Short mmCIF file of C-alpha atoms and ligand atoms in Angstrom, two decimals:
data_model
loop_
_atom_site.label_atom_id
_atom_site.label_comp_id
_atom_site.label_asym_id
_atom_site.label_seq_id
_atom_site.Cartn_x
_atom_site.Cartn_y
_atom_site.Cartn_z
CA UNK A 1 77.42 86.55 126.64
CA UNK A 2 80.68 84.49 126.38
CA UNK A 3 81.70 82.29 129.39
CA UNK A 4 84.69 83.79 131.23
CA UNK A 5 87.66 81.56 132.24
CA UNK A 6 87.27 80.55 135.94
CA UNK A 7 89.83 83.15 137.42
CA UNK A 8 88.27 86.02 135.71
CA UNK A 9 84.60 85.15 136.35
CA UNK A 10 82.84 88.22 138.11
CA UNK A 11 81.28 88.07 141.43
CA UNK A 12 78.17 90.14 140.55
CA UNK A 13 74.97 89.50 138.38
CA UNK A 14 73.09 86.30 138.30
CA UNK A 15 76.02 84.29 137.50
CA UNK A 16 78.43 85.59 140.04
CA UNK A 17 77.13 83.40 142.91
CA UNK A 18 77.70 80.20 140.97
CA UNK A 19 81.24 81.13 140.50
CA UNK A 20 81.56 82.22 144.03
CA UNK A 21 80.07 78.93 145.40
CA UNK A 22 82.74 76.92 143.79
CA UNK A 23 85.44 79.16 145.11
CA UNK A 24 83.81 79.20 148.64
CA UNK A 25 84.24 75.48 148.98
CA UNK A 26 87.92 75.97 148.38
CA UNK A 27 88.25 78.75 150.85
CA UNK A 28 86.22 77.14 153.68
CA UNK A 29 88.43 74.05 153.29
CA UNK A 30 91.58 76.02 153.37
CA UNK A 31 90.33 77.88 156.54
CA UNK A 32 89.55 74.52 158.20
CA UNK A 33 92.92 72.96 157.33
CA UNK A 34 94.85 76.12 158.17
CA UNK A 35 93.18 76.33 161.68
CA UNK A 36 93.86 72.62 162.21
CA UNK A 37 97.47 72.92 161.37
CA UNK A 38 97.93 75.88 163.73
CA UNK A 39 96.13 74.10 166.40
CA UNK A 40 96.29 77.13 168.80
CA UNK A 41 95.64 80.81 169.00
CA UNK A 42 98.90 81.74 167.22
CA UNK A 43 101.38 79.96 164.93
CA UNK A 44 104.43 78.78 166.92
CA UNK A 45 107.97 80.05 166.31
CA UNK A 46 107.61 83.80 166.30
CA UNK A 47 108.12 86.20 163.49
CA UNK A 48 111.15 84.48 161.67
CA UNK A 49 109.17 81.07 161.42
CA UNK A 50 106.09 82.77 160.23
CA UNK A 51 107.76 84.80 157.61
CA UNK A 52 109.65 81.77 156.46
CA UNK A 53 106.37 79.85 156.05
CA UNK A 54 104.61 82.59 154.10
CA UNK A 55 107.70 83.11 151.81
CA UNK A 56 108.12 79.35 151.20
CA UNK A 57 104.34 78.73 150.26
CA UNK A 58 103.34 82.15 148.59
CA UNK A 59 106.26 83.12 146.45
CA UNK A 60 106.43 84.08 143.71
CA UNK A 61 103.44 86.49 144.26
CA UNK A 62 103.33 87.65 140.56
CA UNK A 63 104.24 84.58 138.56
CA UNK A 64 104.44 85.08 134.82
CA UNK A 65 101.60 82.56 134.48
CA UNK A 66 99.01 82.26 137.08
CA UNK A 67 98.31 79.08 139.20
CA UNK A 68 94.52 79.43 138.48
CA UNK A 69 92.00 80.60 141.18
CA UNK A 70 91.57 77.32 143.32
CA UNK A 71 95.33 76.71 143.73
CA UNK A 72 95.82 80.35 144.60
CA UNK A 73 92.95 80.51 147.10
CA UNK A 74 94.09 77.16 148.63
CA UNK A 75 97.63 78.21 149.08
CA UNK A 76 97.08 81.69 150.26
CA UNK A 77 94.17 81.15 152.55
CA UNK A 78 95.63 78.09 154.10
CA UNK A 79 98.86 80.04 154.65
CA UNK A 80 97.07 82.92 156.23
CA UNK A 81 94.89 80.60 158.44
CA UNK A 82 97.76 78.66 159.51
CA UNK A 83 99.69 81.79 160.31
CA UNK A 84 96.73 83.74 161.99
CA UNK A 85 96.23 85.17 165.41
CA UNK A 86 92.70 83.62 165.88
CA UNK A 87 90.60 85.75 168.16
CA UNK A 88 88.03 82.78 168.13
CA UNK A 89 90.52 80.79 170.28
CA UNK A 90 89.72 81.71 174.01
CA UNK A 91 93.56 82.05 174.65
CA UNK A 92 93.72 84.86 172.07
CA UNK A 93 93.04 87.81 174.39
CA UNK A 94 95.60 90.40 174.02
CA UNK A 95 93.83 93.19 172.06
CA UNK A 96 90.50 94.73 171.36
CA UNK A 97 90.53 92.16 168.47
CA UNK A 98 87.29 90.38 168.39
CA UNK A 99 86.19 87.07 166.85
CA UNK A 100 83.58 87.90 164.18
CA UNK A 101 80.40 86.36 164.14
CA UNK A 102 79.84 83.88 161.22
CA UNK A 103 76.67 85.54 160.26
CA UNK A 104 78.37 89.00 159.99
CA UNK A 105 81.23 87.37 157.97
CA UNK A 106 78.79 85.92 155.49
CA UNK A 107 77.11 89.42 155.11
CA UNK A 108 80.52 90.81 154.39
CA UNK A 109 80.95 88.26 151.50
CA UNK A 110 77.69 89.86 150.12
CA UNK A 111 79.16 93.25 150.44
CA UNK A 112 82.33 92.21 148.62
CA UNK A 113 80.29 90.67 145.84
CA UNK A 114 77.83 93.56 145.33
CA UNK A 115 80.47 96.16 145.91
CA UNK A 116 78.48 99.22 146.41
CA UNK A 117 80.49 102.28 146.86
CA UNK A 118 79.05 104.65 149.56
CA UNK A 119 79.97 107.97 147.89
CA UNK A 120 77.15 108.40 145.58
CA UNK A 121 73.66 107.05 145.40
CA UNK A 122 74.06 105.76 141.74
CA UNK A 123 76.74 103.28 143.09
CA UNK A 124 74.81 102.25 146.18
CA UNK A 125 70.99 102.69 145.84
CA UNK A 126 69.74 100.25 148.41
CA UNK A 127 72.93 100.25 150.50
CA UNK A 128 72.74 103.99 151.12
CA UNK A 129 69.36 103.67 152.26
CA UNK A 130 70.33 100.69 154.57
CA UNK A 131 73.04 102.87 155.85
CA UNK A 132 70.77 105.80 156.77
CA UNK A 133 68.35 103.56 158.60
CA UNK A 134 70.79 101.48 160.41
CA UNK A 135 73.06 104.44 161.35
CA UNK A 136 69.94 106.13 162.84
CA UNK A 137 68.87 103.07 164.69
CA UNK A 138 72.33 102.79 166.53
CA UNK A 139 72.38 106.68 166.97
CA UNK A 140 69.13 106.41 168.77
CA UNK A 141 70.55 103.96 171.36
CA UNK A 142 73.17 106.56 172.08
CA UNK A 143 70.90 109.64 172.11
CA UNK A 144 67.44 108.21 173.05
CA UNK A 145 65.90 111.51 173.69
CA UNK A 146 67.20 113.30 170.58
CA UNK A 147 64.65 113.83 167.84
CA UNK A 148 66.86 113.19 164.93
CA UNK A 149 70.07 111.42 165.98
CA UNK A 150 72.54 110.23 163.24
CA UNK A 151 75.80 108.32 162.88
CA UNK A 152 78.56 108.22 160.35
CA UNK A 153 80.15 104.95 159.45
CA UNK A 154 83.90 105.05 159.92
CA UNK A 155 86.97 102.51 159.84
CA UNK A 156 87.08 102.40 163.52
CA UNK A 157 87.73 104.22 166.84
CA UNK A 158 90.68 106.20 165.24
CA UNK A 159 88.74 107.64 162.50
CA UNK A 160 85.68 108.42 164.73
CA UNK A 161 87.79 110.22 167.21
CA UNK A 162 89.37 112.17 164.32
CA UNK A 163 85.96 113.11 163.02
CA UNK A 164 84.65 114.06 166.50
CA UNK A 165 87.56 116.49 166.98
CA UNK A 166 87.42 117.82 163.49
CA UNK A 167 83.59 118.56 164.18
CA UNK A 168 84.47 120.24 167.46
CA UNK A 169 87.06 122.47 165.76
CA UNK A 170 84.61 123.49 162.97
CA UNK A 171 81.76 123.85 165.48
CA UNK A 172 83.74 126.22 167.82
CA UNK A 173 85.39 128.22 165.18
CA UNK A 174 84.18 131.83 164.53
CA UNK A 175 85.57 135.18 163.77
CA UNK A 176 85.31 135.88 167.69
CA UNK A 177 87.33 132.71 168.86
CA UNK A 178 90.86 134.00 170.11
CA UNK A 179 92.65 130.79 169.69
CA UNK A 180 92.80 127.34 168.38
CA UNK A 181 90.66 124.46 169.87
CA UNK A 182 92.38 123.03 172.97
CA UNK A 183 91.75 119.34 173.68
CA UNK A 184 91.71 118.20 177.41
CA UNK A 185 91.96 114.50 177.89
CA UNK A 186 93.22 112.01 180.43
CA UNK A 187 96.48 110.01 180.34
CA UNK A 188 94.14 107.05 179.92
CA UNK A 189 92.77 108.33 176.36
CA UNK A 190 93.58 106.38 173.35
CA UNK A 191 96.57 107.61 171.44
CA UNK A 192 94.39 108.54 168.42
CA UNK A 193 93.14 111.58 170.30
CA UNK A 194 96.80 112.84 170.32
CA UNK A 195 97.34 112.01 166.63
CA UNK A 196 94.14 113.69 165.54
CA UNK A 197 95.28 116.88 167.28
CA UNK A 198 98.59 116.70 165.34
CA UNK A 199 96.77 115.84 162.06
CA UNK A 200 94.16 118.69 162.51
CA UNK A 201 96.91 121.38 163.23
CA UNK A 202 95.73 121.65 166.93
CA UNK A 203 97.85 122.31 169.89
CA UNK A 204 99.13 119.24 171.93
CA UNK A 205 96.07 118.04 174.01
CA UNK A 206 96.41 118.97 177.77
CA UNK A 207 96.71 115.42 179.16
CA UNK A 208 95.62 115.05 182.85
CA UNK A 209 97.01 112.28 184.94
CA UNK A 210 94.86 109.35 185.66
CA UNK A 211 96.59 107.50 188.51
CA UNK A 212 93.34 105.52 189.26
CA UNK A 213 92.68 104.67 185.63
CA UNK A 214 89.96 107.35 185.18
CA UNK A 215 89.71 111.23 184.83
CA UNK A 216 89.35 112.82 188.24
CA UNK A 217 86.48 115.50 187.98
CA UNK A 218 88.27 117.92 190.54
CA UNK A 219 91.36 117.75 188.27
CA UNK A 220 89.40 118.35 185.17
CA UNK A 221 87.45 121.19 186.87
CA UNK A 222 90.79 122.98 187.76
CA UNK A 223 92.12 122.61 184.25
CA UNK A 224 88.98 123.77 182.53
CA UNK A 225 88.70 126.76 184.86
CA UNK A 226 92.25 127.67 184.08
CA UNK A 227 91.80 127.19 180.33
CA UNK A 228 88.57 129.07 179.86
CA UNK A 229 89.24 131.60 182.64
CA UNK A 230 85.74 131.70 183.65
CA UNK A 231 83.17 129.95 185.64
CA UNK A 232 80.44 131.18 183.43
CA UNK A 233 81.27 134.10 180.80
CA UNK A 234 83.25 134.13 177.63
CA UNK A 235 86.46 132.13 177.01
CA UNK A 236 90.02 133.83 177.47
CA UNK A 237 92.07 131.55 175.31
CA UNK A 238 89.76 129.92 172.80
CA UNK A 239 87.36 126.92 172.61
CA UNK A 240 88.09 123.74 174.62
CA UNK A 241 87.15 120.09 173.91
CA UNK A 242 86.94 117.71 176.73
CA UNK A 243 87.38 114.11 175.68
CA UNK A 244 86.48 111.12 177.85
CA UNK A 245 86.79 107.58 177.46
CA UNK A 246 83.96 104.78 178.06
CA UNK A 247 86.33 101.72 178.18
CA UNK A 248 90.00 102.55 178.08
CA UNK A 249 92.30 100.50 176.08
CA UNK A 250 94.52 99.36 178.94
CA UNK A 251 92.04 98.45 181.63
CA UNK A 252 88.41 98.97 180.20
CA UNK A 253 87.73 101.69 182.70
CA UNK A 254 84.90 104.09 182.20
CA UNK A 255 85.46 107.82 183.13
CA UNK A 256 82.81 109.49 185.35
CA UNK A 257 80.73 110.67 182.42
CA UNK A 258 77.75 112.39 184.24
CA UNK A 259 80.24 114.54 186.29
CA UNK A 260 82.58 115.22 183.39
CA UNK A 261 79.31 116.27 181.23
CA UNK A 262 78.42 118.63 184.13
CA UNK A 263 81.96 120.11 184.03
CA UNK A 264 81.93 120.56 180.25
CA UNK A 265 78.52 122.35 180.57
CA UNK A 266 79.62 124.56 183.37
CA UNK A 267 82.88 125.61 181.62
CA UNK A 268 81.32 125.93 178.20
CA UNK A 269 83.55 123.18 176.72
CA UNK A 270 82.57 120.88 173.94
CA UNK A 271 82.37 117.07 175.06
CA UNK A 272 83.42 114.00 173.00
CA UNK A 273 83.21 110.56 174.48
CA UNK A 274 85.37 107.68 172.97
CA UNK A 275 83.00 104.70 173.75
CA UNK A 276 84.82 102.54 171.11
CA UNK A 277 85.07 99.72 173.62
CA UNK A 278 82.27 100.18 176.14
CA UNK A 279 79.60 101.63 173.81
CA UNK A 280 77.98 98.19 173.07
CA UNK A 281 77.00 98.04 176.65
CA UNK A 282 73.90 99.97 175.34
CA UNK A 283 72.57 96.64 174.12
CA UNK A 284 72.51 95.09 177.54
CA UNK A 285 69.76 95.53 179.96
CA UNK A 286 72.11 94.59 182.73
CA UNK A 287 74.98 96.83 181.90
CA UNK A 288 73.71 99.84 179.94
CA UNK A 289 73.72 101.96 183.10
CA UNK A 290 77.45 102.12 183.19
CA UNK A 291 77.04 104.40 180.21
CA UNK A 292 74.84 106.92 182.03
CA UNK A 293 75.83 110.33 180.77
CA UNK A 294 76.82 109.20 177.26
CA UNK A 295 73.93 111.02 175.61
CA UNK A 296 75.30 114.41 177.05
CA UNK A 297 78.31 114.28 174.60
CA UNK A 298 78.29 116.27 171.32
CA UNK A 299 79.94 113.36 169.61
CA UNK A 300 80.34 109.66 170.68
CA UNK A 301 82.77 107.11 169.15
CA UNK A 302 81.46 103.58 168.92
CA UNK A 303 83.26 100.65 167.52
CA UNK A 304 81.37 97.39 166.63
CA UNK A 305 84.69 95.51 165.79
CA UNK A 306 85.58 95.47 169.25
CA UNK A 307 82.75 94.36 171.61
CA UNK A 308 80.36 94.03 168.71
CA UNK A 309 81.79 90.84 166.98
CA UNK A 310 82.08 92.48 163.54
CA UNK A 311 84.83 91.77 160.89
CA UNK A 312 87.02 94.76 160.60
CA UNK A 313 85.86 97.60 159.90
CA UNK A 314 82.79 98.67 161.77
CA UNK A 315 83.11 101.94 163.42
CA UNK A 316 80.49 104.81 164.06
CA UNK A 317 80.52 108.37 165.21
CA UNK A 318 77.14 109.18 166.70
CA UNK A 319 75.83 112.77 166.91
CA UNK A 320 72.52 113.91 168.29
CA UNK A 321 71.35 115.65 165.16
CA UNK A 322 72.16 116.37 161.58
CA UNK A 323 73.32 119.89 162.13
CA UNK A 324 76.51 118.70 163.86
CA UNK A 325 77.48 116.95 160.50
CA UNK A 326 77.06 120.22 158.44
CA UNK A 327 80.84 120.97 158.34
CA UNK A 328 81.48 117.84 156.44
CA UNK A 329 79.25 118.89 153.48
CA UNK A 330 81.49 118.75 150.33
CA UNK A 331 80.71 119.08 146.58
CA UNK A 332 82.22 117.33 143.53
CA UNK A 333 80.16 117.56 140.49
CA UNK A 334 80.61 113.99 139.36
CA UNK A 335 79.19 112.67 142.69
CA UNK A 336 76.69 115.21 143.95
CA UNK A 337 76.01 117.93 141.36
CA UNK A 338 73.62 120.41 142.79
CA UNK A 339 70.94 119.73 140.22
CA UNK A 340 71.15 115.94 140.93
CA UNK A 341 70.62 116.78 144.66
CA UNK A 342 67.79 119.14 143.99
CA UNK A 343 66.24 116.45 141.77
CA UNK A 344 66.23 114.07 144.73
CA UNK A 345 69.33 111.97 144.52
CA UNK A 346 70.66 111.47 148.08
CA UNK A 347 74.03 113.34 148.69
CA UNK A 348 76.23 110.85 150.33
CA UNK A 349 79.65 112.78 150.20
CA UNK A 350 79.21 114.62 153.40
CA UNK A 351 78.86 111.58 155.35
CA UNK A 352 82.55 110.81 155.33
CA UNK A 353 86.07 112.21 154.68
CA UNK A 354 86.61 109.23 152.38
CA UNK A 355 85.23 108.99 148.88
CA UNK A 356 85.08 105.37 147.78
CA UNK A 357 83.73 103.50 150.82
CA UNK A 358 82.89 99.94 151.59
CA UNK A 359 79.17 98.98 152.63
CA UNK A 360 80.40 98.05 156.05
CA UNK A 361 76.79 98.67 157.12
CA UNK A 362 75.47 95.38 155.57
CA UNK A 363 77.19 93.13 158.19
CA UNK A 364 76.27 95.41 161.06
CA UNK A 365 72.58 95.64 159.84
CA UNK A 366 72.39 91.68 159.36
CA UNK A 367 73.93 91.14 162.85
CA UNK A 368 71.35 93.61 164.47
CA UNK A 369 68.43 92.12 162.64
CA UNK A 370 69.62 88.29 163.33
CA UNK A 371 70.34 88.67 167.06
CA UNK A 372 68.13 91.63 168.04
CA UNK A 373 69.11 93.96 170.90
CA UNK A 374 68.51 91.21 173.41
CA UNK A 375 70.63 88.79 171.52
CA UNK A 376 73.55 91.25 171.35
CA UNK A 377 72.86 92.14 175.10
CA UNK A 378 73.15 88.48 175.93
CA UNK A 379 76.53 88.18 174.24
CA UNK A 380 77.70 91.41 176.19
CA UNK A 381 76.36 89.74 179.58
CA UNK A 382 78.20 86.55 178.82
CA UNK A 383 81.54 88.28 177.95
CA UNK A 384 81.53 90.49 180.93
CA UNK A 385 80.70 87.46 183.19
CA UNK A 386 83.75 85.60 181.59
CA UNK A 387 85.89 88.49 182.69
CA UNK A 388 84.46 88.48 186.26
CA UNK A 389 85.17 84.71 186.41
CA UNK A 390 88.69 85.33 185.43
CA UNK A 391 89.19 87.99 187.99
CA UNK A 392 87.61 85.47 190.57
CA UNK A 393 89.97 82.83 189.72
CA UNK A 394 92.76 85.15 190.09
CA UNK A 395 91.75 86.64 193.34
CA UNK A 396 91.43 82.99 194.66
CA UNK A 397 94.95 82.04 193.44
CA UNK A 398 97.78 82.39 195.94
CA UNK A 399 100.38 83.03 193.17
CA UNK A 400 98.46 85.81 191.29
CA UNK A 401 97.70 89.45 191.96
CA UNK A 402 94.61 91.16 190.48
CA UNK A 403 95.10 94.78 189.45
CA UNK A 404 91.31 95.61 189.92
CA UNK A 405 87.86 94.26 189.45
CA UNK A 406 87.02 94.56 185.69
CA UNK A 407 84.61 97.20 184.40
CA UNK A 408 84.25 95.72 180.95
CA UNK A 409 86.25 92.54 179.79
CA UNK A 410 89.77 93.55 180.50
CA UNK A 411 91.56 91.74 183.37
CA UNK A 412 94.98 92.94 184.50
CA UNK A 413 96.97 90.62 186.53
CA UNK A 414 100.47 89.22 187.25
CA UNK A 415 102.18 86.59 189.25
CA UNK A 416 102.83 88.01 192.62
CA UNK A 417 106.53 87.79 192.57
CA UNK A 418 107.25 88.59 188.84
CA UNK A 419 109.11 91.91 188.16
CA UNK A 420 108.44 93.83 184.88
CA UNK A 421 111.15 92.08 182.99
CA UNK A 422 110.01 88.64 183.86
CA UNK A 423 106.47 89.62 183.00
CA UNK A 424 107.34 90.82 179.55
CA UNK A 425 109.35 87.59 179.07
CA UNK A 426 106.37 85.43 180.10
CA UNK A 427 104.23 87.22 177.53
CA UNK A 428 106.79 86.71 174.69
CA UNK A 429 107.37 83.04 175.62
CA UNK A 430 103.56 82.28 175.35
CA UNK A 431 103.57 84.21 171.93
CA UNK A 432 106.55 82.31 170.52
CA UNK A 433 105.09 79.04 171.49
CA UNK A 434 101.79 79.93 170.07
CA UNK A 435 99.97 78.88 173.26
CA UNK A 436 98.41 82.14 174.33
CA UNK A 437 98.10 85.67 173.29
CA UNK A 438 98.06 88.10 176.24
CA UNK A 439 98.52 91.91 176.28
CA UNK A 440 100.48 94.01 178.47
CA UNK A 441 99.44 97.25 180.19
CA UNK A 442 101.72 99.88 182.02
CA UNK A 443 100.17 101.49 184.97
CA UNK A 444 101.37 103.57 187.73
CA UNK A 445 102.09 100.37 189.75
CA UNK A 446 104.22 98.86 186.95
CA UNK A 447 103.77 96.34 184.21
CA UNK A 448 100.60 93.90 184.21
CA UNK A 449 99.62 91.16 181.91
CA UNK A 450 96.41 92.02 180.10
CA UNK A 451 93.55 89.55 179.13
CA UNK A 452 91.07 91.29 176.96
CA UNK A 453 88.23 88.83 176.80
CA UNK A 454 85.95 89.16 173.56
CA UNK A 455 84.92 85.71 172.97
CA UNK A 456 81.32 85.33 174.30
CA UNK A 457 81.75 81.51 174.32
CA UNK A 458 84.78 81.35 176.59
CA UNK A 459 84.23 78.86 179.51
CA UNK A 460 85.61 78.80 183.04
CA UNK A 461 87.76 75.80 182.10
CA UNK A 462 89.46 77.92 179.22
CA UNK A 463 90.53 80.68 181.81
CA UNK A 464 91.76 78.03 184.36
CA UNK A 465 94.08 76.78 181.52
CA UNK A 466 95.11 80.23 180.61
CA UNK A 467 96.20 80.84 184.08
CA UNK A 468 98.03 77.46 184.05
CA UNK A 469 99.91 78.45 180.93
CA UNK A 470 101.14 81.72 182.64
CA UNK A 471 102.00 79.81 185.70
CA UNK A 472 104.04 77.23 183.69
CA UNK A 473 106.24 80.17 182.59
CA UNK A 474 106.62 81.86 185.92
CA UNK A 475 109.95 81.29 187.75
CA UNK A 476 109.62 79.77 191.18
C1 PLP B 501 89.58 103.42 173.57
C2 PLP B 501 89.77 103.13 172.03
N1 PLP B 501 89.62 104.15 171.25
C3 PLP B 501 90.02 104.09 169.97
C4 PLP B 501 90.73 103.03 169.48
C5 PLP B 501 91.08 102.89 168.00
O1 PLP B 501 90.24 102.04 167.42
P1 PLP B 501 90.64 101.45 166.00
O2 PLP B 501 91.82 100.62 166.24
O3 PLP B 501 89.35 100.70 165.54
O4 PLP B 501 90.96 102.69 165.09
C6 PLP B 501 91.04 102.02 170.24
C7 PLP B 501 91.66 100.76 169.85
O5 PLP B 501 91.95 99.89 170.54
C8 PLP B 501 90.55 102.04 171.70
O6 PLP B 501 90.90 101.12 172.68
#
């Protein structure tokens, strides 16, 4: 075989790793120097300064003659790292944007090099088996009593919620149904529930108020009774899907899952839980009980690129048994011809709405195996402890107000005398200086600063500094 010029070497085969190794040195150096140049959680200067730096270093992006692989990697990786919002910095705490584990990121490199595509067995022989085994392992955590639980791998909470709603629509559709599936959710639900309804041609979800941050069972009961027109008999208006959230985006609150499961049962409604954020509490001996009731849902969204320390994407939709997934069955002769399936080639097409699909399962499987359930549980415990420490510091501080004790790792707070405009300005000043990345949450009691802690290595001193940074921008 002739030797390929450096920039065109392939990543696979027995020679691929050698080509990769030399590039990796360049990439890792550029990651280091980029982070050093940034020296904080965010590049300073705001959008204009960052855009200018990217243009100055990266253009032209399609030169007539290439720079060669090392120069391209050095320039672009350095620029991206210098201009990154780095969730590994303890002061980068705005969103459910986690710092990925190095071990998971290393596994993702292998996924890229091998490039299995998860839409047919002949593109992903071992990867498809690994996906089956790992999905089942995770699904068994969600549904410990089910005999054959399963999970689909998705791009995250949005896709999992869409799939959960699609499966509900298909499962409840029959010649006898009198209307379309009606979703009932809380005002605390993720916006993807509403988007999925729109995408799937369903009516706008009935959105119940959640003034205390979670769904109120009495309000849900009244709503379901009115919609189903029954307390046990047949539905008057068509099927209903109740969706609950285990870990809301704004405050990390968990809806009262057992009571909502009872209500869904009582009114004959389908039940979906979006546990994108809170789901990984299943790994923790200490905190697992916060998810009691999860196993009573027909479908459960999990997302390991939030509280699971995976590089994006690492979503799952867990189901209690394979029958739930039947509506996704699909046939395309080039991928799953009937005779191939009959001859024993696994049929992967019904495991996603996507066709070509990355083997996101590899990094997940490597993480599970490397850390074990207890190792992951320990990371969960530490991260929840950091949020409680931050809440304590805020509680004890004369100039801060705490919204509520954290359920997961989100802490809402504000300087006692700051109005909404001042709060929004504090957040933007911290962003443009690059000193801290805090989020914002609007609740019935106004605007709050939001710290979403996802870094398990955060120390109390980091949190004290974070509060000092906010204080430094608060007018006296
Ligand atoms: C509760 C909840 N559900 C779903 C999502 C969507 O997840 P993703 O961004 O991975 O699609 C989010 C995102 O933050 C979320 O907080």
